[in-house]
PDB file of C-alpha atoms in Angstrom:
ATOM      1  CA  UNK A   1      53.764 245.198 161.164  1.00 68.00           C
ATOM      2  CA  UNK A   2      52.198 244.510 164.512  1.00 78.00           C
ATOM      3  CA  UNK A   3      48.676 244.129 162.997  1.00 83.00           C
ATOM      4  CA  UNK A   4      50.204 242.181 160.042  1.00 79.00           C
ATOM      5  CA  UNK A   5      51.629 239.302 162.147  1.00 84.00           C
ATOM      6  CA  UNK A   6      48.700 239.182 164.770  1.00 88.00           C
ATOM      7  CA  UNK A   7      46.108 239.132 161.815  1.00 88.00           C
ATOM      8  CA  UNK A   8      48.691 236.205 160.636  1.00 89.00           C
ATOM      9  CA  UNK A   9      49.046 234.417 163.603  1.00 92.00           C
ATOM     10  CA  UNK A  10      45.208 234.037 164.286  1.00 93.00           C
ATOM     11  CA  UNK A  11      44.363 232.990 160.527  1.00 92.00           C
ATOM     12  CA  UNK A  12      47.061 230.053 161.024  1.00 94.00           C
ATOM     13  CA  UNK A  13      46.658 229.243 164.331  1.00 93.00           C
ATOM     14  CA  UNK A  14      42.599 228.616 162.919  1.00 94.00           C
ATOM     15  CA  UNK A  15      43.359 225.997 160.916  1.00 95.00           C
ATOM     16  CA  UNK A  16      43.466 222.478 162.513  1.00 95.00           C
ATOM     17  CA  UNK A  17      46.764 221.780 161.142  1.00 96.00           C
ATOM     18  CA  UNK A  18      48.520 224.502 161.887  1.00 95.00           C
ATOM     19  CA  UNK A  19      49.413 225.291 165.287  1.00 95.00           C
ATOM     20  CA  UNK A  20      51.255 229.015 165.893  1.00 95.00           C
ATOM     21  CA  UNK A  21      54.582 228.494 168.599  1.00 95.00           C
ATOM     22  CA  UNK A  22      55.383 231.950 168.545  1.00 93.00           C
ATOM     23  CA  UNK A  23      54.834 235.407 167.489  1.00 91.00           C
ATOM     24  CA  UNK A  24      58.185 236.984 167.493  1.00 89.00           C
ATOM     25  CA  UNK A  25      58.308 240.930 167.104  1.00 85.00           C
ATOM     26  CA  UNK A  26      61.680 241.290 165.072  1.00 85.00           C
ATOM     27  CA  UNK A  27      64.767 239.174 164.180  1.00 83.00           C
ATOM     28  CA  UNK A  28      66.199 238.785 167.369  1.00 84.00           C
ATOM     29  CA  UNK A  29      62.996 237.036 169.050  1.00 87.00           C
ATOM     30  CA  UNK A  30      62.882 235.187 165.752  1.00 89.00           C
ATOM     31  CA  UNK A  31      66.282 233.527 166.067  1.00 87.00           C
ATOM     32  CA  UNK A  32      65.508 232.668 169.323  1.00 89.00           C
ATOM     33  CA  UNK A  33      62.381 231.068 168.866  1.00 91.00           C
ATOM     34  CA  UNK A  34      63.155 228.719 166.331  1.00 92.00           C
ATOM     35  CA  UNK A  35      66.506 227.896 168.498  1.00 90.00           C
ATOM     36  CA  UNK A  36      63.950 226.920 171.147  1.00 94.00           C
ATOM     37  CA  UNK A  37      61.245 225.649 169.744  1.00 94.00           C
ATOM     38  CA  UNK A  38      62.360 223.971 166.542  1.00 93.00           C
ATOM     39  CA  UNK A  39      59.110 225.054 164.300  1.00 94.00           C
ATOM     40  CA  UNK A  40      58.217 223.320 161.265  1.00 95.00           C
ATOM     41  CA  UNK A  41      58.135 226.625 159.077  1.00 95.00           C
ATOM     42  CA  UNK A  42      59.078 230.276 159.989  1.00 93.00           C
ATOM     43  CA  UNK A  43      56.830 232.323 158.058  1.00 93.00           C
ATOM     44  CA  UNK A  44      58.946 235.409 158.352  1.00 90.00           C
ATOM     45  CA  UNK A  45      57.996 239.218 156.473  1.00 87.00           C
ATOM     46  CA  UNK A  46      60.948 241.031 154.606  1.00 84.00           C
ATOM     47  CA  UNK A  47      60.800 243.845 156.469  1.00 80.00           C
ATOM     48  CA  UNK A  48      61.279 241.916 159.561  1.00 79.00           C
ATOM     49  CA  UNK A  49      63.215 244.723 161.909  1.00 75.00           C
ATOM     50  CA  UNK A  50      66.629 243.883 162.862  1.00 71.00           C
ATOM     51  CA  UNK A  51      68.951 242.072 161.037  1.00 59.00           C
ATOM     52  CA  UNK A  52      68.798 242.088 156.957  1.00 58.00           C
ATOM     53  CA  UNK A  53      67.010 239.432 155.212  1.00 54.00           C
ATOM     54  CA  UNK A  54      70.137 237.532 153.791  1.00 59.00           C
ATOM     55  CA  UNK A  55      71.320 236.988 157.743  1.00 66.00           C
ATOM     56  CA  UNK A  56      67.271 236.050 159.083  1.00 64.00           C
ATOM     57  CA  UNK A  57      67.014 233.898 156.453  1.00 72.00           C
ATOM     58  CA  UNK A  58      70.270 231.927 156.512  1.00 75.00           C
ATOM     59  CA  UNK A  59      69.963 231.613 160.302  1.00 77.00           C
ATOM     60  CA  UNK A  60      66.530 230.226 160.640  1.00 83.00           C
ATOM     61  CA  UNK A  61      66.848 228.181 157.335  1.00 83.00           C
ATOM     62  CA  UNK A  62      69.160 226.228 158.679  1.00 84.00           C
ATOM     63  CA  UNK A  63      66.735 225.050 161.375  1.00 88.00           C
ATOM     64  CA  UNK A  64      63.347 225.000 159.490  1.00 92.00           C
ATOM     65  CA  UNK A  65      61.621 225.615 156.370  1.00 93.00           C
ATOM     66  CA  UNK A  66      61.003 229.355 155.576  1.00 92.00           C
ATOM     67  CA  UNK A  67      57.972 231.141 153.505  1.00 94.00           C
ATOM     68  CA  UNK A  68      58.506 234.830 153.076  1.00 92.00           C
ATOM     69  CA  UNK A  69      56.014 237.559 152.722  1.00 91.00           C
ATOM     70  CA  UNK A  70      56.697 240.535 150.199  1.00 89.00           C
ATOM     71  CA  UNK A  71      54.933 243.172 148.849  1.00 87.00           C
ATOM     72  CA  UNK A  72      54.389 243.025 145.081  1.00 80.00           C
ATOM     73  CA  UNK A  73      54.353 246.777 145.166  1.00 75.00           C
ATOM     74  CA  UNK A  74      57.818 246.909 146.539  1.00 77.00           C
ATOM     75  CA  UNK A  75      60.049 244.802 143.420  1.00 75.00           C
ATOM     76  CA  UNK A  76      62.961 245.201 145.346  1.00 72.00           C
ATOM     77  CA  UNK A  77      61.992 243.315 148.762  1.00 77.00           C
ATOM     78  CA  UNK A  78      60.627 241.337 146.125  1.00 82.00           C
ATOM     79  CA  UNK A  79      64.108 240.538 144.507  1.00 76.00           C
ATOM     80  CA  UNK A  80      65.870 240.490 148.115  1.00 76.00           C
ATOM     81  CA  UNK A  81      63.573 237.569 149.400  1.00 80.00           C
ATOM     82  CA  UNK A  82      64.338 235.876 146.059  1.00 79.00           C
ATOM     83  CA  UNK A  83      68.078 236.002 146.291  1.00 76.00           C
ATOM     84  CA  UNK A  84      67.923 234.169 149.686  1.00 79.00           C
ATOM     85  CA  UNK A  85      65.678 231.858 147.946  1.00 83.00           C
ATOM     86  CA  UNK A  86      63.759 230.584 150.494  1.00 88.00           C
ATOM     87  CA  UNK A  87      61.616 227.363 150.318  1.00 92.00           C
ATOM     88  CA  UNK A  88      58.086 229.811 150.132  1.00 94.00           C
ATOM     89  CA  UNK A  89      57.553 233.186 148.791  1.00 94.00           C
ATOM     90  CA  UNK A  90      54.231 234.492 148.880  1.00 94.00           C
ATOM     91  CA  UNK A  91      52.523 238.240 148.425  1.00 92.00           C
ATOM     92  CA  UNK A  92      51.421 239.809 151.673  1.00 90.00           C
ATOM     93  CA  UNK A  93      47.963 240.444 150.054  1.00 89.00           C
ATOM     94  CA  UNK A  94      47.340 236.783 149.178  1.00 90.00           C
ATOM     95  CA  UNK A  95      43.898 235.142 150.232  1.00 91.00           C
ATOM     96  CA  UNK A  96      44.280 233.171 153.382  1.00 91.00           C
ATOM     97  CA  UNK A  97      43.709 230.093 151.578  1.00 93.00           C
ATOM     98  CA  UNK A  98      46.732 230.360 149.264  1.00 93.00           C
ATOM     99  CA  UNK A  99      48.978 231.402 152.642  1.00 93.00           C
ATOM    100  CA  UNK A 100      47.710 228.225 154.538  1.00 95.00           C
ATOM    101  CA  UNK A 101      48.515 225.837 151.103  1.00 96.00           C
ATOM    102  CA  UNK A 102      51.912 227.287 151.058  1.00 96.00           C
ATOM    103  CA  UNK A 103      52.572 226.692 154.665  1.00 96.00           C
ATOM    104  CA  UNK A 104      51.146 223.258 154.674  1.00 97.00           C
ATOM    105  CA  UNK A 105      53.433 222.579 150.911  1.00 97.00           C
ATOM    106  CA  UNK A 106      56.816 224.003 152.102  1.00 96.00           C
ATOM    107  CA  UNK A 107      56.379 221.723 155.290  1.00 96.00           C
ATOM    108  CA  UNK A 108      56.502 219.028 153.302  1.00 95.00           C
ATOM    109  CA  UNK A 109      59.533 220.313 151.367  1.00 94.00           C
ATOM    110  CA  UNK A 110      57.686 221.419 148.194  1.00 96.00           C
ATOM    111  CA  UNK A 111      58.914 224.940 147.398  1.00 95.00           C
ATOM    112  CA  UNK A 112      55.769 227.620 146.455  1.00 95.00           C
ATOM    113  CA  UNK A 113      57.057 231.049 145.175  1.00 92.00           C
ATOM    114  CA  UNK A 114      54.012 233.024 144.133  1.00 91.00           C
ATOM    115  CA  UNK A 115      53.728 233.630 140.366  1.00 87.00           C
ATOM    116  CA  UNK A 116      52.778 237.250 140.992  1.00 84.00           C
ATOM    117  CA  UNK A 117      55.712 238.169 142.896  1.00 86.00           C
ATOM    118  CA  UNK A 118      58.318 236.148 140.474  1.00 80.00           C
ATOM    119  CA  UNK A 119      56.443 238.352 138.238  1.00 78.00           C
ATOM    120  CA  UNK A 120      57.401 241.535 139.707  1.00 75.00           C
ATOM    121  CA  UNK A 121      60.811 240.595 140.461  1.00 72.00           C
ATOM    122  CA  UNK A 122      61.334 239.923 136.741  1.00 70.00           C
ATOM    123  CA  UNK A 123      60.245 243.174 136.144  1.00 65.00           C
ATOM    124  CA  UNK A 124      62.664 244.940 137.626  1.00 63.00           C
ATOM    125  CA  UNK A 125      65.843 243.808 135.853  1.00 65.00           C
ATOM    126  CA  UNK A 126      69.445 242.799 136.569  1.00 75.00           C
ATOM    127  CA  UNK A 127      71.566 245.140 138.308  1.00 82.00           C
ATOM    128  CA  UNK A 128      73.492 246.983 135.782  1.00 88.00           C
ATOM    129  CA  UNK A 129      76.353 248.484 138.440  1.00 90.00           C
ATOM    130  CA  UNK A 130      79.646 247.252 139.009  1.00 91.00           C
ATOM    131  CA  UNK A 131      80.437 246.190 142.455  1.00 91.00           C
ATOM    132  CA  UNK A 132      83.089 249.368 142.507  1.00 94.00           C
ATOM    133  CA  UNK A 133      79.689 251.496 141.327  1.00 94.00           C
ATOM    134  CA  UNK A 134      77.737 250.057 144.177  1.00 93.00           C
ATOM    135  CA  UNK A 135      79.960 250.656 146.575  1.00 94.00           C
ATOM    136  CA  UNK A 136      80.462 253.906 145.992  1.00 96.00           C
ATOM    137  CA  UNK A 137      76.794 254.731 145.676  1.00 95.00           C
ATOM    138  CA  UNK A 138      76.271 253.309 149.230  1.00 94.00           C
ATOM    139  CA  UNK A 139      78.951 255.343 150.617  1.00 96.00           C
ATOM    140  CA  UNK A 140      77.178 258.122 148.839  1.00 96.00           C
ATOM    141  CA  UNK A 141      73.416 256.974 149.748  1.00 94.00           C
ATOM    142  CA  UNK A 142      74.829 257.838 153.752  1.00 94.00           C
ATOM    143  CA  UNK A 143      75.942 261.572 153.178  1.00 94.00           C
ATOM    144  CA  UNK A 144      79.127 261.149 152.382  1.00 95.00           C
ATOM    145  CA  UNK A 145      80.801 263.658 150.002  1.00 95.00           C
ATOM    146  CA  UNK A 146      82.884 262.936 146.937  1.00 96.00           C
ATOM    147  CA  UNK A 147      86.328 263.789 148.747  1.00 96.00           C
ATOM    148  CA  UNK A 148      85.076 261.608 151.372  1.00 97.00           C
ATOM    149  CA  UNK A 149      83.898 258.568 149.402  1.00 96.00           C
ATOM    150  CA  UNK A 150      87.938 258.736 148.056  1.00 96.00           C
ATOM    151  CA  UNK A 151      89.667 258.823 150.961  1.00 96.00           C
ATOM    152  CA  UNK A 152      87.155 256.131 152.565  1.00 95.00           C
ATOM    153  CA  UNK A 153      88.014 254.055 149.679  1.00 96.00           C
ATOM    154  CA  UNK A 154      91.881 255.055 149.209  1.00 95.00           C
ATOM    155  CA  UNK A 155      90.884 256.532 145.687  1.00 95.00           C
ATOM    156  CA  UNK A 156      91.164 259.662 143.953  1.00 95.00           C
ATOM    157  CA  UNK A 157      88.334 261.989 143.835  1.00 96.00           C
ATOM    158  CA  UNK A 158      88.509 261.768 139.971  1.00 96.00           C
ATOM    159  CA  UNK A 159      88.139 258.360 139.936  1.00 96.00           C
ATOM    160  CA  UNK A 160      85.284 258.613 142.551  1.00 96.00           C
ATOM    161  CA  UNK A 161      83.560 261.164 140.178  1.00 96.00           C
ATOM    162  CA  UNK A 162      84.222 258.604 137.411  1.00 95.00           C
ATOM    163  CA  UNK A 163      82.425 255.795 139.410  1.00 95.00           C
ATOM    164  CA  UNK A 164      79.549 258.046 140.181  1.00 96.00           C
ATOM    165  CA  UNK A 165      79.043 259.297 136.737  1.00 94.00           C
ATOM    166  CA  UNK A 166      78.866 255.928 135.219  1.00 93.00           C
ATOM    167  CA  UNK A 167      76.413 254.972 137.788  1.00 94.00           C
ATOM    168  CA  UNK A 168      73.891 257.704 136.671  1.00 93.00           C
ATOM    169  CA  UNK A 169      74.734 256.737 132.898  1.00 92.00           C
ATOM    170  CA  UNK A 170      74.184 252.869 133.924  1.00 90.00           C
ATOM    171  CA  UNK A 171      70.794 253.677 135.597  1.00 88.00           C
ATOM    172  CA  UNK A 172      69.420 256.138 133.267  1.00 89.00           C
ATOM    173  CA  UNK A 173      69.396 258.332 136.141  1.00 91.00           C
ATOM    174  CA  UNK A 174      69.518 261.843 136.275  1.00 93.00           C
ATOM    175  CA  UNK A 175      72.071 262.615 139.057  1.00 94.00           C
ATOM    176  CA  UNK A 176      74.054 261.135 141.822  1.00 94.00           C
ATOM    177  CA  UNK A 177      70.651 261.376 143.997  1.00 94.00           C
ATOM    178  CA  UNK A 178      68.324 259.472 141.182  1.00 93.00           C
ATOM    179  CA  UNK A 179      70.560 256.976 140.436  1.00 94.00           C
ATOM    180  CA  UNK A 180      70.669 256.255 144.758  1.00 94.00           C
ATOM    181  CA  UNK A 181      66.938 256.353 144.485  1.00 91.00           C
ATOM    182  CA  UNK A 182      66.889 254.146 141.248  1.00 88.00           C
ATOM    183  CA  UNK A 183      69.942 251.744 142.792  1.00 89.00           C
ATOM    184  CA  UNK A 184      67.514 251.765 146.572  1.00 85.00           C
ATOM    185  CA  UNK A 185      64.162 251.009 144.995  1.00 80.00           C
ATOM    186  CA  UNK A 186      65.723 248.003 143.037  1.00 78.00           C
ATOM    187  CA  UNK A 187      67.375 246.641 146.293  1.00 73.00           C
ATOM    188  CA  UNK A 188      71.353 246.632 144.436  1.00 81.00           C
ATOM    189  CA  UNK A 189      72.061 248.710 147.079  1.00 79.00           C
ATOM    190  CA  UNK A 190      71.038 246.239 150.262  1.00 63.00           C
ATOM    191  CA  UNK A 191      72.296 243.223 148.573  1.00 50.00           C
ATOM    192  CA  UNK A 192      75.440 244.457 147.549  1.00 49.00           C
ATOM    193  CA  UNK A 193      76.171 245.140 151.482  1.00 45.00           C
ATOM    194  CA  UNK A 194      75.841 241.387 152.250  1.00 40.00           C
TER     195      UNK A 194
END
């Protein structure tokens, strides 16, 4: 990440209309640099450390226009930077050139989401789970036990077991730890904690 946004920084800051303000490390810095400074754009990565993508997003949107960086290998930070639909989305590995025009479009207001990552994100397909389903997945996705899962949620355990097993049937998984794998790599999981 640290070699990412310094190897960003420098290829923006080159380019006579651009001018870098900061170089914040994670989401806290982030917030507090656009408070201060009042930037143009926030180009801002995904995986940004600290606060989840939905909460960066909506704070800093509301003071400038935001790009986000995803990686098309990864089609569920693809789909989580698409449900905060932010002005620009653009691949990590894109050419300079296409990062610069993106910058330079969404500060005029035009919005840029890169047809390769749209791509991806289509890919991956709805989320099939109920919002019962995903929340007892998450609970599960932590450790937790069935018996624990029900009296977290005031259920029974039957009805927990019920929950879980149509969560493996929804996702084609094989168990209760495929079908947190399956529910994790297609972000359901992160966005239904928001």
């Amino acid at each position: 990440m640290h070699i990412l946004r310094l190897g960003l920084s420098a290829c923006l800051d080159d380019e006579p209309d651009i001018q870098v303000v900061a170089d914040p490390r994670d989401a806290d810095a982030l917030a507090a640099a656009v408070a201060e400074l009042r930037p143009a754009v926030a180009v801002i990565d995904v995986d940004l450390p600290g606060t989840d993508a939905t909460t960066r997003f909506h704070g800093v949107a509301s003071e400038c226009a935001v790009v986000m960086l995803a990686d098309q290998a990864d089609p569920g930070g693809v789909r989580q930077a698409l449900a905060v639909d932010p002005l620009g989305l653009i691949s990590r590995q894109a050419p300079t050139e296409r990062l610069t025009r993106c910058v330079r479009h969404v500060a005029t207001g035009r919005r840029v989401i890169d047809p390769e990552l749209a791509q991806t994100a289509r890919a991956v397909g709805e989320n099939p789970l109920t919002p019962r389903e995903l929340e007892v997945l998450g609970i599960a996705a932590n450790g937790a036990t069935t018996a624990e899962i029900a009296d977290m949620l005031s259920l029974s355990v039957k009805t927990v077991q019920n929950h879980l097993s149509s969560a493996i049937t929804r996702t084609g998984a094989r168990n209760r730890i495929d079908a947190i794998r399956i529910a994790s790599e297609h972000a359901w999981l992160s966005t239904s904690r928001q």
